[in-house]
Amino acid sequence: MKVDLVIVGGGLGGCAAALSACASGLRVYMTEETDWIGGQATSQGVPPDEHKWIEQFGCTMRYRTYRNKIRDTYHKTLNVRKSSSNFNPGNGLVSNICHDPRISLHVLNEMLMPYILTNQLQISLNTQIISVQKLEKTIHEMTFENTVTSEKVHVTAPYFIDATESGDVLPLADIEYVTGAESQAETGEPHALEKYNPLDIQAFTYVLAMEYREGENHIIPEPDMYEFWREFHPDIWPNKYLSFFAPHPITKEKRKYTLFREEDGFPLWEYRRIFAKEQFDSLYHAGDITLMNWPQNDYFLGNIYDVSEEDKEKHINLAKQLSLSLLYWLQTEAPRADGGKGYPGLKLRKDIFSTKDGLAKSPYIRESRRIKAEYTIVEQDVSPDFDNGKTGKKYHDRVGIGSYSIDLHPSKAGRNYLDIKALPYHIPLGALLPKKLDNVLAGCKNIGTTHITNGCYRLHPTEWNIGEACGALIAFCIKQNTKPKTVRENEDLLAAFQACLRKDGFELEWPKEFY
């Protein structure tokens, strides 16, 4: 097969890249390891983590279309009691648009459908990359394998995007990359380690969905490793892991959590609730639904990339057992405000992810392999301690904007949370470009950030912007008969490319009131 662009990975970055490239007339081949596109929003079960201005500004036009279509789908398919432009389906605390991952899947497929129908875009699900052919500083061909049928396909193209969740193209293509936490000597970052630790990688999480049906009994069979997780007490944790206590992400002090709001503590149930029953009229008695992505099911005992297949499977199984054990603990042993134990009405909703075990199709990966880029974003670029303005460093080659705190979860090296302020930031084009290859772009969480700045550049709107900018840049390069690095280095080409981005609905600056 020969196409204009190969996108490896069908997450939010990959989908955004496909939308942008196809809108410019390119023929695109996109692969996805699971049978769902959408990545963290769908197969990983993480509702959008967004900044507080997202309803007004701070994302691309296509990302805003995606959000609007999510709300439109609820209004079209369910009897919403009170319609509003800012409708939040789950009334979740983490986002203004906490919603069922199947809605995101539907919307993304709908947005891509015009290009699929004409065969301009071909998506291969259940497909993973197995090899790469290079010629000097250029990738020539990639080989993929269908994990269900074992069928292989060889694809050639002038350009490739690595939009995988873990930067899977990088080792196969011998692209220089970093894992873990850099040292202060390397980056000058105040919160960096004294010594580089490639294994200091944030926890990953296996999400599951639960419905609460009070008065009913939906207790699952006791998980195989329940006793292990029931007794597990990490050094960095104030109590046993399966409890309602965890370190406060900012202060590290002992923080109390509860399941529901009527108790004294932070209500976990509302945090990522994706269906709030009081907002809908239905003859069927449905309960509230939430997604379990909490401090208590972050897994940090080992990594699942750059390890043997045996270790990968071991840690995937342990992480799944952790989430199922937390559910079983909640059903049977969790202390209630009335003095009782357990919430047997918690029902594992296997249908939401369409998996046998009820867990998400793939783990939520917070921290990927990261390219050694033309430009690496460091803490000083986004920290209020280094900039007196209202935004972080305003790069000359910016291709978008975003905002989130530096939010690092407990790591596989035994480090606790790091949650510190970050200014609203810009996305530099240089961070998307590997140093030593000319026709590959980073289109997901694998861009040139550090361990520290990954904590604010890894969220949904930013990943989308990164992917969409990659698709737009490749279309621009093909049209102008130039190369990505040349666009960045040539003042006139860069200005022309940024003008194209603005015309296409990208925001390259924060509003004037920020300055």
Short mmCIF file of C-alpha atoms in Angstrom, two decimals:
data_model
loop_
_atom_site.label_atom_id
_atom_site.label_comp_id
_atom_site.label_asym_id
_atom_site.label_seq_id
_atom_site.Cartn_x
_atom_site.Cartn_y
_atom_site.Cartn_z
CA MET A 1 0.00 0.00 0.00
CA LYS A 2 1.22 3.52 -0.77
CA VAL A 3 -0.33 6.58 0.86
CA ASP A 4 0.60 10.19 1.65
CA LEU A 5 0.68 9.71 5.41
CA VAL A 6 0.81 6.81 7.86
CA ILE A 7 -0.49 7.47 11.37
CA VAL A 8 0.51 4.82 13.90
CA GLY A 9 -2.00 4.95 16.76
CA GLY A 10 -5.66 5.90 16.64
CA GLY A 11 -5.91 7.85 19.90
CA LEU A 12 -7.00 11.47 20.15
CA GLY A 13 -3.75 12.70 18.60
CA GLY A 14 -3.99 10.20 15.77
CA CYS A 15 -7.64 11.00 15.04
CA ALA A 16 -6.95 14.73 15.07
CA ALA A 17 -4.00 14.24 12.70
CA ALA A 18 -6.19 12.21 10.34
CA LEU A 19 -8.92 14.84 10.34
CA SER A 20 -6.47 17.63 9.56
CA ALA A 21 -4.53 15.72 6.89
CA CYS A 22 -7.67 14.42 5.17
CA ALA A 23 -9.24 17.88 5.15
CA SER A 24 -6.17 18.97 3.16
CA GLY A 25 -6.66 16.21 0.60
CA LEU A 26 -4.05 13.69 1.75
CA ARG A 27 -4.62 9.94 1.56
CA VAL A 28 -4.09 8.51 5.04
CA TYR A 29 -3.59 5.07 6.58
CA MET A 30 -4.15 4.92 10.36
CA THR A 31 -3.67 1.92 12.63
CA GLU A 32 -5.03 1.21 16.12
CA GLU A 33 -4.02 -1.61 18.46
CA THR A 34 -7.50 -2.04 19.97
CA ASP A 35 -10.85 -2.25 18.20
CA TRP A 36 -11.73 1.33 19.27
CA ILE A 37 -10.22 4.59 18.07
CA GLY A 38 -10.05 7.47 20.56
CA GLY A 39 -7.32 6.45 23.02
CA GLN A 40 -7.60 7.99 26.44
CA ALA A 41 -11.13 9.26 25.78
CA THR A 42 -12.49 5.85 24.72
CA SER A 43 -10.47 2.63 25.05
CA GLN A 44 -8.70 3.93 28.18
CA GLY A 45 -11.84 5.39 29.78
CA VAL A 46 -10.62 8.85 30.82
CA PRO A 47 -13.12 11.72 30.41
CA PRO A 48 -11.51 14.92 29.12
CA ASP A 49 -9.21 16.67 31.60
CA GLU A 50 -9.45 20.29 30.53
CA HIS A 51 -8.61 23.81 31.68
CA LYS A 52 -11.14 26.24 33.15
CA TRP A 53 -11.46 28.38 29.99
CA ILE A 54 -12.25 25.51 27.63
CA GLU A 55 -15.86 26.58 26.96
CA GLN A 56 -14.65 29.94 25.57
CA PHE A 57 -11.15 29.42 24.20
CA GLY A 58 -7.97 27.40 24.51
CA CYS A 59 -8.39 24.61 21.93
CA THR A 60 -8.59 24.06 18.18
CA MET A 61 -11.81 24.48 16.23
CA ARG A 62 -11.99 20.74 15.51
CA TYR A 63 -11.61 19.89 19.19
CA ARG A 64 -14.48 22.27 19.92
CA THR A 65 -16.54 20.52 17.23
CA TYR A 66 -15.77 17.20 18.93
CA ARG A 67 -17.00 18.56 22.27
CA ASN A 68 -20.14 20.07 20.73
CA LYS A 69 -20.97 16.80 18.99
CA ILE A 70 -20.70 14.92 22.29
CA ARG A 71 -23.37 17.16 23.80
CA ASP A 72 -25.48 17.05 20.63
CA THR A 73 -25.46 13.24 20.76
CA TYR A 74 -26.88 13.23 24.28
CA HIS A 75 -29.57 15.74 23.31
CA LYS A 76 -30.52 13.71 20.23
CA THR A 77 -30.55 10.26 21.81
CA LEU A 78 -31.74 10.76 25.40
CA ASN A 79 -34.45 12.81 27.08
CA VAL A 80 -32.35 15.48 28.73
CA ARG A 81 -34.38 17.30 31.39
CA LYS A 82 -32.60 20.63 31.08
CA SER A 83 -30.80 21.37 27.85
CA SER A 84 -27.89 23.82 27.96
CA SER A 85 -24.87 24.74 25.88
CA ASN A 86 -22.62 23.70 28.78
CA PHE A 87 -24.44 20.42 29.49
CA ASN A 88 -22.29 18.00 31.53
CA PRO A 89 -23.72 14.47 31.05
CA GLY A 90 -22.25 13.06 34.25
CA ASN A 91 -21.99 16.23 36.33
CA GLY A 92 -18.49 14.98 37.03
CA LEU A 93 -16.01 17.09 38.97
CA VAL A 94 -13.02 16.53 36.72
CA SER A 95 -14.52 18.01 33.55
CA ASN A 96 -17.38 20.08 32.13
CA ILE A 97 -18.09 17.24 29.76
CA CYS A 98 -17.80 13.94 31.66
CA HIS A 99 -19.37 11.41 29.31
CA ASP A 100 -19.61 7.77 28.34
CA PRO A 101 -16.56 6.62 26.30
CA ARG A 102 -18.93 5.07 23.74
CA ILE A 103 -20.20 8.57 22.94
CA SER A 104 -16.66 9.72 22.13
CA LEU A 105 -16.20 6.65 19.96
CA HIS A 106 -19.41 7.44 18.08
CA VAL A 107 -18.48 11.10 17.58
CA LEU A 108 -14.95 10.39 16.37
CA ASN A 109 -16.20 7.80 13.88
CA GLU A 110 -18.81 10.28 12.68
CA MET A 111 -16.21 13.02 12.20
CA LEU A 112 -13.93 10.68 10.24
CA MET A 113 -16.73 9.04 8.23
CA PRO A 114 -16.66 11.41 5.19
CA TYR A 115 -13.05 10.38 4.53
CA ILE A 116 -13.65 6.69 5.25
CA LEU A 117 -16.55 6.52 2.79
CA THR A 118 -14.36 7.68 -0.10
CA ASN A 119 -11.40 5.48 0.98
CA GLN A 120 -9.29 8.59 1.48
CA LEU A 121 -8.81 7.34 5.03
CA GLN A 122 -8.28 3.69 5.84
CA ILE A 123 -8.30 2.62 9.49
CA SER A 124 -6.92 -0.77 10.50
CA LEU A 125 -8.12 -1.80 13.97
CA ASN A 126 -6.52 -4.54 16.08
CA THR A 127 -3.28 -3.70 14.28
CA GLN A 128 0.21 -3.15 15.65
CA ILE A 129 3.46 -2.04 14.09
CA ILE A 130 6.10 -4.79 13.90
CA SER A 131 8.95 -3.34 11.80
CA VAL A 132 10.31 -0.22 10.13
CA GLN A 133 12.52 0.22 7.07
CA LYS A 134 14.79 3.26 7.08
CA LEU A 135 17.06 4.87 4.53
CA GLU A 136 19.52 7.19 6.27
CA LYS A 137 17.37 9.89 7.99
CA THR A 138 14.10 8.82 6.42
CA ILE A 139 11.61 6.07 7.12
CA HIS A 140 10.56 4.39 3.88
CA GLU A 141 8.15 1.63 4.90
CA MET A 142 6.34 0.21 7.91
CA THR A 143 5.00 -3.29 8.40
CA PHE A 144 1.89 -3.93 10.47
CA GLU A 145 0.21 -7.08 11.72
CA ASN A 146 -3.44 -7.70 12.55
CA THR A 147 -3.48 -9.22 16.05
CA VAL A 148 -6.66 -11.19 15.29
CA THR A 149 -5.95 -12.59 11.81
CA SER A 150 -2.11 -12.36 11.81
CA GLU A 151 -2.37 -10.75 8.36
CA LYS A 152 0.53 -8.43 7.56
CA VAL A 153 0.54 -5.26 5.46
CA HIS A 154 3.48 -3.20 4.19
CA VAL A 155 2.84 0.52 3.79
CA THR A 156 5.07 3.14 2.16
CA ALA A 157 4.59 6.89 2.49
CA PRO A 158 6.58 10.13 2.39
CA TYR A 159 5.51 10.92 6.00
CA PHE A 160 4.74 9.10 9.24
CA ILE A 161 3.31 10.12 12.62
CA ASP A 162 3.91 8.20 15.83
CA ALA A 163 0.64 8.75 17.70
CA THR A 164 0.92 5.61 19.85
CA GLU A 165 0.28 5.84 23.58
CA SER A 166 3.83 4.75 24.47
CA GLY A 167 5.88 6.00 21.52
CA ASP A 168 6.12 2.51 20.04
CA VAL A 169 7.64 3.64 16.74
CA LEU A 170 10.68 5.16 18.44
CA PRO A 171 12.63 2.00 19.35
CA LEU A 172 11.65 0.24 16.11
CA ALA A 173 12.89 3.15 14.01
CA ASP A 174 15.94 3.75 16.19
CA ILE A 175 14.74 7.27 16.98
CA GLU A 176 16.51 8.73 20.00
CA TYR A 177 14.20 8.96 22.98
CA VAL A 178 14.09 9.44 26.74
CA THR A 179 12.16 7.59 29.45
CA GLY A 180 11.74 8.44 33.09
CA ALA A 181 13.03 11.47 34.96
CA GLU A 182 15.88 13.68 33.77
CA SER A 183 18.49 15.16 36.11
CA GLN A 184 18.83 18.80 37.11
CA ALA A 185 22.20 18.86 35.35
CA GLU A 186 20.45 17.99 32.07
CA THR A 187 17.44 20.31 32.26
CA GLY A 188 18.08 22.86 35.01
CA GLU A 189 14.56 22.20 36.29
CA PRO A 190 14.07 22.96 39.99
CA HIS A 191 11.95 19.85 40.50
CA ALA A 192 14.12 17.47 38.47
CA LEU A 193 16.08 14.69 40.15
CA GLU A 194 19.71 14.99 41.13
CA LYS A 195 20.45 11.93 39.03
CA TYR A 196 18.76 10.74 35.84
CA ASN A 197 16.47 7.74 36.42
CA PRO A 198 15.03 6.15 33.27
CA LEU A 199 12.72 3.98 35.40
CA ASP A 200 11.10 6.89 37.25
CA ILE A 201 7.90 6.70 35.18
CA GLN A 202 4.41 7.65 36.32
CA ALA A 203 1.83 5.06 37.27
CA PHE A 204 -0.59 3.70 34.70
CA THR A 205 -4.20 2.78 35.43
CA TYR A 206 -6.76 0.22 34.32
CA VAL A 207 -10.11 1.99 34.42
CA LEU A 208 -13.46 0.27 34.99
CA ALA A 209 -17.06 1.52 34.97
CA MET A 210 -19.52 1.08 37.84
CA GLU A 211 -23.23 1.75 38.19
CA TYR A 212 -24.76 2.15 41.64
CA ARG A 213 -28.02 0.31 42.20
CA GLU A 214 -28.93 0.76 45.83
CA GLY A 215 -30.55 -2.24 47.51
CA GLU A 216 -29.24 -4.72 44.93
CA ASN A 217 -26.36 -7.18 45.14
CA HIS A 218 -23.79 -7.18 42.34
CA ILE A 219 -20.71 -8.42 44.22
CA ILE A 220 -18.15 -9.85 41.80
CA PRO A 221 -16.22 -13.08 42.53
CA GLU A 222 -13.23 -12.39 44.77
CA PRO A 223 -10.30 -11.44 42.48
CA ASP A 224 -7.37 -13.87 42.40
CA MET A 225 -4.95 -11.35 43.93
CA TYR A 226 -7.35 -9.71 46.35
CA GLU A 227 -5.41 -10.73 49.46
CA PHE A 228 -2.21 -9.26 48.03
CA TRP A 229 -3.80 -5.92 47.22
CA ARG A 230 -5.85 -5.90 50.44
CA GLU A 231 -2.64 -6.01 52.49
CA PHE A 232 -0.55 -3.79 50.19
CA HIS A 233 0.78 -0.72 52.02
CA PRO A 234 3.31 1.36 50.03
CA ASP A 235 5.86 3.42 51.95
CA ILE A 236 4.54 6.61 50.35
CA TRP A 237 0.93 5.89 51.41
CA PRO A 238 -0.64 6.88 54.76
CA ASN A 239 -2.77 3.70 54.98
CA LYS A 240 -3.21 0.44 53.17
CA TYR A 241 -3.75 1.05 49.45
CA LEU A 242 -7.33 -0.29 49.54
CA SER A 243 -8.70 2.36 51.86
CA PHE A 244 -10.32 5.77 51.80
CA PHE A 245 -7.02 7.52 52.60
CA ALA A 246 -4.29 8.70 50.23
CA PRO A 247 -1.68 11.47 50.09
CA HIS A 248 -2.99 14.87 49.08
CA PRO A 249 -1.46 15.45 45.61
CA ILE A 250 -0.15 18.90 46.58
CA THR A 251 0.60 18.77 50.31
CA LYS A 252 1.25 14.97 50.58
CA GLU A 253 -0.71 15.08 53.85
CA LYS A 254 -3.16 12.31 54.66
CA ARG A 255 -6.37 13.03 52.78
CA LYS A 256 -9.73 11.40 53.40
CA TYR A 257 -11.84 10.18 50.50
CA THR A 258 -15.38 8.85 50.54
CA LEU A 259 -17.51 7.08 47.98
CA PHE A 260 -20.48 9.46 48.11
CA ARG A 261 -20.89 13.15 48.91
CA GLU A 262 -23.13 12.69 51.96
CA GLU A 263 -20.06 11.50 53.87
CA ASP A 264 -17.19 13.62 55.19
CA GLY A 265 -14.42 13.65 52.58
CA PHE A 266 -13.67 14.03 48.88
CA PRO A 267 -16.45 12.21 46.95
CA LEU A 268 -14.76 9.76 44.59
CA TRP A 269 -18.07 8.80 42.96
CA GLU A 270 -18.60 12.27 41.51
CA TYR A 271 -15.01 12.72 40.37
CA ARG A 272 -15.37 10.97 37.00
CA ARG A 273 -19.11 10.32 36.97
CA ILE A 274 -20.25 9.91 33.35
CA PHE A 275 -24.01 9.47 33.84
CA ALA A 276 -26.05 11.46 36.35
CA LYS A 277 -29.52 9.91 36.36
CA GLU A 278 -31.31 13.03 37.65
CA GLN A 279 -30.49 14.78 34.37
CA PHE A 280 -32.45 12.34 32.20
CA ASP A 281 -36.07 11.18 31.90
CA SER A 282 -36.46 7.44 31.37
CA LEU A 283 -39.04 4.75 32.11
CA TYR A 284 -36.14 2.42 32.95
CA HIS A 285 -34.61 2.72 36.40
CA ALA A 286 -30.96 3.51 35.68
CA GLY A 287 -28.37 4.35 38.32
CA ASP A 288 -25.51 6.82 38.22
CA ILE A 289 -22.36 5.57 36.48
CA THR A 290 -18.78 6.51 37.27
CA LEU A 291 -15.33 5.57 36.00
CA MET A 292 -12.77 4.28 38.49
CA ASN A 293 -9.60 6.25 37.86
CA TRP A 294 -8.65 7.12 41.41
CA PRO A 295 -5.53 7.31 43.59
CA GLN A 296 -6.25 3.80 44.86
CA ASN A 297 -5.97 2.08 41.47
CA ASP A 298 -2.87 3.79 40.10
CA TYR A 299 -0.39 1.00 39.37
CA PHE A 300 3.30 1.74 40.00
CA LEU A 301 4.97 -1.63 40.62
CA GLY A 302 6.38 -1.93 37.11
CA ASN A 303 6.32 -0.66 33.55
CA ILE A 304 4.82 -2.11 30.36
CA TYR A 305 7.14 -0.73 27.69
CA ASP A 306 10.87 -1.31 27.22
CA VAL A 307 10.44 -4.54 29.20
CA SER A 308 10.13 -8.20 28.21
CA GLU A 309 6.76 -9.55 27.04
CA GLU A 310 6.68 -11.65 30.20
CA ASP A 311 7.10 -8.59 32.43
CA LYS A 312 4.59 -6.61 30.40
CA GLU A 313 1.92 -9.28 30.81
CA LYS A 314 2.73 -9.62 34.51
CA HIS A 315 2.24 -5.92 35.20
CA ILE A 316 -0.89 -5.70 33.04
CA ASN A 317 -2.40 -8.57 35.03
CA LEU A 318 -1.38 -7.04 38.38
CA ALA A 319 -2.84 -3.67 37.37
CA LYS A 320 -6.12 -5.28 36.31
CA GLN A 321 -6.24 -7.23 39.56
CA LEU A 322 -5.71 -3.98 41.49
CA SER A 323 -8.74 -2.31 39.91
CA LEU A 324 -10.94 -5.38 40.37
CA SER A 325 -9.71 -5.75 43.96
CA LEU A 326 -10.59 -2.12 44.69
CA LEU A 327 -14.08 -2.74 43.34
CA TYR A 328 -14.46 -5.91 45.43
CA TRP A 329 -13.22 -4.05 48.53
CA LEU A 330 -15.77 -1.29 47.91
CA GLN A 331 -18.53 -3.89 47.53
CA THR A 332 -17.64 -5.91 50.61
CA GLU A 333 -15.40 -4.11 53.11
CA ALA A 334 -15.41 -0.36 52.56
CA PRO A 335 -16.57 1.47 55.71
CA ARG A 336 -19.90 3.29 55.31
CA ALA A 337 -21.08 6.43 57.09
CA ASP A 338 -23.82 4.44 58.82
CA GLY A 339 -21.27 2.15 60.46
CA GLY A 340 -21.82 -0.74 58.05
CA LYS A 341 -19.43 -2.24 55.55
CA GLY A 342 -19.50 -2.49 51.77
CA TYR A 343 -21.66 -1.24 48.91
CA PRO A 344 -22.99 -4.43 47.24
CA GLY A 345 -25.12 -2.28 44.90
CA LEU A 346 -22.00 -1.31 42.91
CA LYS A 347 -22.39 -3.03 39.55
CA LEU A 348 -19.46 -3.63 37.21
CA ARG A 349 -20.67 -2.36 33.82
CA LYS A 350 -18.87 -4.68 31.41
CA ASP A 351 -20.93 -3.38 28.50
CA ILE A 352 -19.38 0.07 28.60
CA PHE A 353 -15.98 -1.15 27.38
CA SER A 354 -17.33 -4.31 25.77
CA THR A 355 -14.70 -6.48 27.49
CA LYS A 356 -15.04 -9.82 29.26
CA ASP A 357 -13.46 -8.58 32.49
CA GLY A 358 -15.21 -5.19 32.43
CA LEU A 359 -11.95 -3.27 32.39
CA ALA A 360 -10.97 -0.69 29.79
CA LYS A 361 -9.61 -2.07 26.53
CA SER A 362 -6.17 -0.68 27.29
CA PRO A 363 -4.41 0.96 30.23
CA TYR A 364 -4.33 4.71 30.69
CA ILE A 365 -0.69 5.57 29.98
CA ARG A 366 0.29 8.89 31.53
CA GLU A 367 3.93 8.93 30.50
CA SER A 368 5.27 7.74 27.17
CA ARG A 369 8.69 7.40 25.65
CA ARG A 370 9.62 10.94 24.61
CA ILE A 371 11.59 11.95 21.53
CA LYS A 372 14.88 13.79 21.72
CA ALA A 373 13.42 16.77 19.93
CA GLU A 374 14.58 19.88 18.11
CA TYR A 375 13.24 21.67 21.19
CA THR A 376 12.53 20.20 24.63
CA ILE A 377 9.95 21.90 26.84
CA VAL A 378 11.28 22.37 30.38
CA GLU A 379 9.74 23.42 33.67
CA GLN A 380 11.19 26.94 33.33
CA ASP A 381 9.06 27.44 30.19
CA VAL A 382 5.77 27.05 32.06
CA SER A 383 6.53 27.83 35.72
CA PRO A 384 5.21 31.06 37.30
CA ASP A 385 8.51 31.17 39.21
CA PHE A 386 10.32 31.93 35.94
CA ASP A 387 7.81 34.19 34.16
CA ASN A 388 6.07 37.24 35.58
CA GLY A 389 3.46 37.21 32.83
CA LYS A 390 0.17 35.36 32.67
CA THR A 391 1.37 32.71 30.23
CA GLY A 392 4.46 30.61 29.77
CA LYS A 393 7.14 30.98 27.12
CA LYS A 394 5.72 32.29 23.85
CA TYR A 395 7.67 30.24 21.34
CA HIS A 396 8.30 31.75 17.92
CA ASP A 397 7.28 28.44 16.31
CA ARG A 398 4.10 27.88 18.35
CA VAL A 399 1.40 25.69 16.84
CA GLY A 400 -1.19 25.80 19.61
CA ILE A 401 -1.97 26.50 23.25
CA GLY A 402 -3.03 24.56 26.32
CA SER A 403 -3.22 24.69 30.08
CA TYR A 404 -2.96 22.29 33.01
CA SER A 405 -0.99 22.07 36.22
CA ILE A 406 2.17 19.97 36.38
CA ASP A 407 0.44 16.85 37.66
CA LEU A 408 2.72 13.85 38.19
CA HIS A 409 1.29 10.70 39.74
CA PRO A 410 3.27 8.31 41.96
CA SER A 411 6.10 6.73 40.03
CA LYS A 412 7.55 3.29 39.53
CA ALA A 413 10.68 4.50 41.37
CA GLY A 414 8.65 5.01 44.56
CA ARG A 415 8.24 8.79 44.33
CA ASN A 416 5.05 10.45 45.51
CA TYR A 417 2.84 12.97 43.69
CA LEU A 418 4.22 16.18 42.27
CA ASP A 419 1.44 18.71 41.68
CA ILE A 420 2.63 22.28 41.11
CA LYS A 421 1.32 25.31 39.27
CA ALA A 422 1.95 25.85 35.59
CA LEU A 423 1.05 28.89 33.52
CA PRO A 424 -1.19 28.58 30.44
CA TYR A 425 1.31 27.44 27.83
CA HIS A 426 2.09 27.33 24.14
CA ILE A 427 3.02 24.28 22.05
CA PRO A 428 6.32 24.67 20.16
CA LEU A 429 6.65 23.03 16.76
CA GLY A 430 10.21 22.03 17.65
CA ALA A 431 8.91 19.65 20.32
CA LEU A 432 7.12 17.60 17.63
CA LEU A 433 10.25 17.07 15.52
CA PRO A 434 12.80 14.30 16.27
CA LYS A 435 16.38 15.53 15.99
CA LYS A 436 17.72 12.90 13.63
CA LEU A 437 14.83 11.95 11.35
CA ASP A 438 13.24 14.08 8.65
CA ASN A 439 9.86 12.51 7.86
CA VAL A 440 8.51 11.40 11.24
CA LEU A 441 6.55 13.52 13.72
CA ALA A 442 5.53 12.90 17.32
CA GLY A 443 1.74 13.13 17.55
CA CYS A 444 0.80 12.15 21.09
CA LYS A 445 2.39 12.20 24.57
CA ASN A 446 5.75 11.32 22.98
CA ILE A 447 6.73 14.90 22.11
CA GLY A 448 9.82 16.67 23.45
CA THR A 449 8.76 17.26 27.03
CA THR A 450 10.64 16.30 30.17
CA HIS A 451 9.32 14.03 32.91
CA ILE A 452 8.20 17.25 34.65
CA THR A 453 6.47 19.01 31.75
CA ASN A 454 4.83 15.81 30.54
CA GLY A 455 2.61 16.41 33.58
CA CYS A 456 0.85 19.33 31.89
CA TYR A 457 1.19 18.48 28.17
CA ARG A 458 -0.41 15.00 28.37
CA LEU A 459 -4.10 15.96 28.62
CA HIS A 460 -6.85 15.66 26.02
CA PRO A 461 -7.04 19.12 24.35
CA THR A 462 -3.25 19.37 24.12
CA GLU A 463 -2.83 15.87 22.69
CA TRP A 464 -5.51 16.71 20.12
CA ASN A 465 -3.76 19.99 19.21
CA ILE A 466 -0.42 18.19 18.85
CA GLY A 467 -1.87 15.57 16.51
CA GLU A 468 -3.86 18.07 14.48
CA ALA A 469 -0.78 20.29 14.05
CA CYS A 470 1.20 17.25 12.79
CA GLY A 471 -1.43 16.52 10.14
CA ALA A 472 -1.53 20.15 9.07
CA LEU A 473 2.27 20.42 8.90
CA ILE A 474 2.62 17.36 6.66
CA ALA A 475 -0.07 18.66 4.31
CA PHE A 476 1.73 22.03 4.21
CA CYS A 477 5.09 20.37 3.50
CA ILE A 478 3.71 18.27 0.65
CA LYS A 479 2.02 21.30 -0.89
CA GLN A 480 5.13 23.49 -0.53
CA ASN A 481 7.56 20.68 -1.45
CA THR A 482 9.55 21.28 1.72
CA LYS A 483 10.43 19.50 4.97
CA PRO A 484 9.13 19.99 8.54
CA LYS A 485 12.46 21.21 9.91
CA THR A 486 12.80 23.65 7.03
CA VAL A 487 9.40 25.12 7.89
CA ARG A 488 10.57 25.70 11.44
CA GLU A 489 13.91 27.19 10.40
CA ASN A 490 12.65 29.43 7.55
CA GLU A 491 10.96 32.56 8.82
CA ASP A 492 8.73 33.02 5.76
CA LEU A 493 7.63 29.38 5.61
CA LEU A 494 6.92 29.35 9.34
CA ALA A 495 4.81 32.50 9.08
CA ALA A 496 2.88 31.03 6.15
CA PHE A 497 2.29 27.77 8.04
CA GLN A 498 1.10 29.60 11.15
CA ALA A 499 -1.26 31.66 8.98
CA CYS A 500 -2.68 28.38 7.62
CA LEU A 501 -3.17 27.12 11.17
CA ARG A 502 -5.03 30.26 12.25
CA LYS A 503 -7.26 30.06 9.19
CA ASP A 504 -8.00 26.44 10.04
CA GLY A 505 -9.15 27.23 13.58
CA PHE A 506 -5.96 26.87 15.62
CA GLU A 507 -5.37 29.28 18.50
CA LEU A 508 -1.70 30.21 18.64
CA GLU A 509 -1.96 32.85 21.36
CA TRP A 510 -3.97 33.27 24.52
CA PRO A 511 -6.48 36.16 24.49
CA LYS A 512 -5.10 39.65 25.02
CA GLU A 513 -6.43 39.89 28.58
CA PHE A 514 -3.80 37.33 29.51
CA TYR A 515 -0.97 39.75 28.76
#
